[in-house]
CSV table of C-alpha atoms in Angstrom, one decimal:
chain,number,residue,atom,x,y,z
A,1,UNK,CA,30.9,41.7,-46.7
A,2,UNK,CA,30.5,40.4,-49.7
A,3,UNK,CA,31.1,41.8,-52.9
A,4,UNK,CA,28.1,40.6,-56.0
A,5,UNK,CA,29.0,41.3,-59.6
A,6,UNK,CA,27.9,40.6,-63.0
A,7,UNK,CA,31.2,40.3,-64.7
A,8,UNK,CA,30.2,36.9,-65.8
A,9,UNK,CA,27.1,38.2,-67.5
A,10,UNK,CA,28.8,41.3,-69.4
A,11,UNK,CA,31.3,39.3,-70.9
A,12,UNK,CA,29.2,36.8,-72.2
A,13,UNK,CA,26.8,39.7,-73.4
A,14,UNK,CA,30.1,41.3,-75.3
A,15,UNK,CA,30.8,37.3,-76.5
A,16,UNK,CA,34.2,37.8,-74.7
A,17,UNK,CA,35.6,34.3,-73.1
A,18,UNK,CA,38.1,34.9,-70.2
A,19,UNK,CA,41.0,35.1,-72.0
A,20,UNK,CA,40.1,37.8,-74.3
A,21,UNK,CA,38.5,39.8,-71.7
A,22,UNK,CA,41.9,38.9,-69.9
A,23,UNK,CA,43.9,40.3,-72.5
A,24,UNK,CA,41.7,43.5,-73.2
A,25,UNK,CA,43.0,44.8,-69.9
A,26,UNK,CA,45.8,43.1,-69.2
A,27,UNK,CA,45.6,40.9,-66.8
A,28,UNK,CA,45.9,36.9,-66.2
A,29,UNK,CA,42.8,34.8,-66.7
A,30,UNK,CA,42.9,33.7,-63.2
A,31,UNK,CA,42.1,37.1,-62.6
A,32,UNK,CA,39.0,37.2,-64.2
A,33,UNK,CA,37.8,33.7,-63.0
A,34,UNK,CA,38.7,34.7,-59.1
A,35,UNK,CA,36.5,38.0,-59.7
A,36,UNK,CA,33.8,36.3,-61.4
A,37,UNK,CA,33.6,33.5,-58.7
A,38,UNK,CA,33.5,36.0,-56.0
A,39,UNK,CA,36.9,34.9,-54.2
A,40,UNK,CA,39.3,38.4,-55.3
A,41,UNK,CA,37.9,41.5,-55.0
A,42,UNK,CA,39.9,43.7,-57.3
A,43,UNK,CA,41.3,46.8,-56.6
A,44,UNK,CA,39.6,50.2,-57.5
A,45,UNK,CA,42.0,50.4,-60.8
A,46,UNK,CA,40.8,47.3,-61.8
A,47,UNK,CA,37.3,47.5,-61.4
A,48,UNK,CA,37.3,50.8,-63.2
A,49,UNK,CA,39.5,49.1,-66.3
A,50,UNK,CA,36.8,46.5,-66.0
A,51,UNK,CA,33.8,48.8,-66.2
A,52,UNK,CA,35.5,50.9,-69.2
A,53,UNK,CA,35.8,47.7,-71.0
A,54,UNK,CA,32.4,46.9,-70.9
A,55,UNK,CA,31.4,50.7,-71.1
A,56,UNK,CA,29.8,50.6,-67.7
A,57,UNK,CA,29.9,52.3,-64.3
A,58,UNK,CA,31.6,50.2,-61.6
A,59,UNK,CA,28.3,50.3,-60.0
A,60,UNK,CA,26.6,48.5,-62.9
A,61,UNK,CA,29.0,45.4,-62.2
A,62,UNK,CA,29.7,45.6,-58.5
A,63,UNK,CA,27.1,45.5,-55.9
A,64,UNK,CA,27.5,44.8,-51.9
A,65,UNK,CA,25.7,42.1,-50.6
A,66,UNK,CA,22.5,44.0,-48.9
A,67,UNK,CA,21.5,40.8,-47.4
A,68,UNK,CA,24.7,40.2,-45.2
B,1,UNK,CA,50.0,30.7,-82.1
B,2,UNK,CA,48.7,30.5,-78.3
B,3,UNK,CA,48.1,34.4,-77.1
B,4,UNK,CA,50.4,35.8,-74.4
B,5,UNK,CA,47.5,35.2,-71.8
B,6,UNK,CA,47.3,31.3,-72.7
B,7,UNK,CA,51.4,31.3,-72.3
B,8,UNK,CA,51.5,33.2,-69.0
B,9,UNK,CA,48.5,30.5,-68.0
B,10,UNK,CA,51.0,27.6,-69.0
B,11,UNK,CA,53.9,29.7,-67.3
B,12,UNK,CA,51.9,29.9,-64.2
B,13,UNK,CA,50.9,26.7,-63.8
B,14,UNK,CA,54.4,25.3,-64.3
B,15,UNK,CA,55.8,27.7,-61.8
B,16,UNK,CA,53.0,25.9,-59.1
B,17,UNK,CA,54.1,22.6,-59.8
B,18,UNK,CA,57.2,23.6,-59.4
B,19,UNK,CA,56.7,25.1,-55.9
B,20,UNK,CA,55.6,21.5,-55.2
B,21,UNK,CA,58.0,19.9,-56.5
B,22,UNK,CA,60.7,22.2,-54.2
B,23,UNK,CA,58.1,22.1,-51.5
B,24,UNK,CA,59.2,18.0,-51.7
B,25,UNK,CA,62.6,18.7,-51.9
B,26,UNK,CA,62.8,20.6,-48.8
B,27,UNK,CA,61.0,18.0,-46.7
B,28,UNK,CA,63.3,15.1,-48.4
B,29,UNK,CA,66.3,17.1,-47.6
B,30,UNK,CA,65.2,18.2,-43.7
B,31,UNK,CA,64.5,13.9,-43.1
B,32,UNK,CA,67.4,12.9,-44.4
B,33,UNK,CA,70.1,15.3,-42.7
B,34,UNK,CA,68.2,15.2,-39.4
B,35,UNK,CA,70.8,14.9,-36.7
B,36,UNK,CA,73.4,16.2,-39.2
B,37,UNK,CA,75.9,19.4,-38.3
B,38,UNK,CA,78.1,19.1,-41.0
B,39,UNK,CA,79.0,22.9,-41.9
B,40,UNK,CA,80.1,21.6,-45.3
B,41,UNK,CA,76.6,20.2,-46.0
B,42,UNK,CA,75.1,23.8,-45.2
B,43,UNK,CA,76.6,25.7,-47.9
B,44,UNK,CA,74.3,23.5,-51.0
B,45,UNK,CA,71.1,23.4,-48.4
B,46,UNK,CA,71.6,27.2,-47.3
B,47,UNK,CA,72.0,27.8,-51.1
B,48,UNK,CA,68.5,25.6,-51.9
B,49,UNK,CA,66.8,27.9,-49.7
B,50,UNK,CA,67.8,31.1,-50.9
B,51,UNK,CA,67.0,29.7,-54.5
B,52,UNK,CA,63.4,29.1,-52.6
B,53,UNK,CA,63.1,32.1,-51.0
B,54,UNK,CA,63.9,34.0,-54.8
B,55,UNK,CA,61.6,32.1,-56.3
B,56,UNK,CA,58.5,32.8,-53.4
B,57,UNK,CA,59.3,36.9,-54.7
B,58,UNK,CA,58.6,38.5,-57.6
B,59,UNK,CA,61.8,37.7,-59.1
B,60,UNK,CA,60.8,34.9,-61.9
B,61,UNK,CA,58.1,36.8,-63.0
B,62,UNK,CA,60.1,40.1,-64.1
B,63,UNK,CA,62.9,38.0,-65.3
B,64,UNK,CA,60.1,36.0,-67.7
B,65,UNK,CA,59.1,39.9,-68.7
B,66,UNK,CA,62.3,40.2,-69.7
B,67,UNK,CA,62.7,37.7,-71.5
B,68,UNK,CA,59.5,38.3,-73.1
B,69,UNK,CA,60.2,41.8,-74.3
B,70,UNK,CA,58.1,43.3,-71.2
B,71,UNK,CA,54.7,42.1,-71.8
B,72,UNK,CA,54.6,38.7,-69.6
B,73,UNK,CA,54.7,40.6,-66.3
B,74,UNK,CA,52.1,41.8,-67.0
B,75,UNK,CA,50.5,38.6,-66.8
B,76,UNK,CA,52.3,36.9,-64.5
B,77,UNK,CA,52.4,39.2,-62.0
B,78,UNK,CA,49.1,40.8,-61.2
B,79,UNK,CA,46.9,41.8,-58.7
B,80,UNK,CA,45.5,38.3,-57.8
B,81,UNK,CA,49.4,37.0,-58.2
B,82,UNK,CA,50.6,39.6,-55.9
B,83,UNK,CA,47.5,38.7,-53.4
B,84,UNK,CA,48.5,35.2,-53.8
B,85,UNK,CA,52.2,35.8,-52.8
B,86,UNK,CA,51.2,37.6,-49.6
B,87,UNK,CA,48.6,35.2,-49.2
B,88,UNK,CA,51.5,32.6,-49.3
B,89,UNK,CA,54.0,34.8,-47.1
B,90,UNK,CA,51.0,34.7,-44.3
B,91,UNK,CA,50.4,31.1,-44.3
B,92,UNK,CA,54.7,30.4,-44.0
B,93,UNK,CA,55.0,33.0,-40.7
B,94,UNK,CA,51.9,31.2,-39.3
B,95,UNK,CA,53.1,28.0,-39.4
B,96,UNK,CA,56.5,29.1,-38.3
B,97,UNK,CA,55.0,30.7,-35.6
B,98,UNK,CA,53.0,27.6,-34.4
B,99,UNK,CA,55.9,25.2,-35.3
B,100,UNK,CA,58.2,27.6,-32.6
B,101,UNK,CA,55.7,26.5,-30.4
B,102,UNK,CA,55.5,22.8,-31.1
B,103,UNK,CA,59.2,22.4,-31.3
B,104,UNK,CA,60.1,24.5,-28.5
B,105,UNK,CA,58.9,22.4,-25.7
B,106,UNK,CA,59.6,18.8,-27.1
B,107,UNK,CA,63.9,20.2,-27.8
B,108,UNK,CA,63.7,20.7,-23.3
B,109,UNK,CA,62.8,16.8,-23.2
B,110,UNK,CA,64.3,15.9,-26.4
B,111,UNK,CA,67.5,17.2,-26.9
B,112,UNK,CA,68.1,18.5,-30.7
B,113,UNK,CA,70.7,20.7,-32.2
B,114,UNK,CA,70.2,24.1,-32.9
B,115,UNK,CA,71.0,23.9,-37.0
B,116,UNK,CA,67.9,20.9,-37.0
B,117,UNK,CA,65.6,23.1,-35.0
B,118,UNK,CA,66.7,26.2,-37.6
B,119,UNK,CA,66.5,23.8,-40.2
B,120,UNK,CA,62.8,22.4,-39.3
B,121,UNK,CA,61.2,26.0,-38.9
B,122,UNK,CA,62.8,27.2,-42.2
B,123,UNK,CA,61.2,24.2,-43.8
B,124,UNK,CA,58.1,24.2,-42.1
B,125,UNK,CA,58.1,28.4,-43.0
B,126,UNK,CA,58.8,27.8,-47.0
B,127,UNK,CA,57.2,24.6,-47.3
B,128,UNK,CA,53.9,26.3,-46.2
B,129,UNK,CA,54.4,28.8,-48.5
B,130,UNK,CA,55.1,27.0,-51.5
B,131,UNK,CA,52.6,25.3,-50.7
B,132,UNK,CA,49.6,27.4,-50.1
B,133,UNK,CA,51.0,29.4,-53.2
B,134,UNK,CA,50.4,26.1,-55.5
B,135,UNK,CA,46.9,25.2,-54.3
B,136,UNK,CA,45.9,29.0,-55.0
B,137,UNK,CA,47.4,28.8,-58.2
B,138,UNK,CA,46.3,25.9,-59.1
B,139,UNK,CA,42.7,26.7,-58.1
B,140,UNK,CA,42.8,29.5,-59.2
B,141,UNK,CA,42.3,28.3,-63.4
B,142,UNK,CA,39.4,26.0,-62.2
């Protein structure tokens, strides 16, 4: 199963690179790269710290794949 | 200044080429006292891998946090670190596993003594995790 999101899209959106977004919730920059490049799927604490930073719903940045 | 996250990127990619540079040193040491049962010469090697070992836990990391006044742990230790580690643990009991194998049959034809066959596996076990822990590190900032 795979796991889409638009983290990429929302931080460029907020004019955030990596690092800062990194640093807004705490968390290494290889972090958010993995995340955005679809090869970690974070944990449900995570995803929610990344939603609040961006003021979204987890929904509104993570989507399952509907085609696999 | 570089920010915390820029430092714990440095950090981190130090610590990888650092697990290849032991990763080396293991398989140097393991060739060259092949065939070897000196108990003397145990003592520094059993040593070297329990320094390994240390290092493959989360050990460096909270003793950088300390050092750091409690904010590099942060950093250096998260979620994808942590998946990394067990990602790392998995690959070393694997390849143990399969080297067990390997080995097993060719010690009945070729006799070898039982501190190289413990000595091979333990290599094989932590150089595979040192390893697979680097090239996910590594990759990781790409």
């Amino acid at each position: 199963m795979i796991l889409n999101n638009t983290l990429k899209i929302e931080r460029e959106r907020f004019g955030l690179t990596q690092a800062a977004l990194a640093e807004k919730i705490g968390v290494s920059r290889k972090t958010i790269n993995t995340i955005e490049n679809s090869i970690f799927v974070p944990s449900t604490i995570l995803a929610l710290k990344l939603a609040k930073a961006f003021d979204r719903q987890v929904e509104d940045l993570f989507q399952l794949d509907e085609t696999e | 200044m570089k920010s915390i996250v820029e430092r714990s990127e440095t950090r981190s990619r130090k610590i990888a080429v650092i697990f290849i540079v032991l990763a080396l040193i293991l398989t140097i040491h393991v060739i060259g006292r092949f065939g070897e049962d000196s108990g003397v010469r145990i003592i520094p090697w059993l040593l070297l891998i329990f320094l390994t070992v240390l290092n493959l836990t989360a050990l460096p990391a909270k003793i950088l946090d300390w050092r750091h006044g409690g904010r590099m742990g942060l950093f250096l230790n998260d979620e994808v670190t942590q998946s990394f580690r067990l990602k790392s643990y998995r690959a070393g009991f694997w390849m143990t596993i399969i080297s067990t194998f390997v080995i097993m049959p060719i010690t009945t034809v070729y006799p070898v003594s039982g501190i190289d066959v413990a000595r091979i596996l333990v290599t094989i076990a932590l150089v595979s995790a040192l390893m697979t822990r680097a090239i996910l590190e590594l990759n990781a900032y790409r």
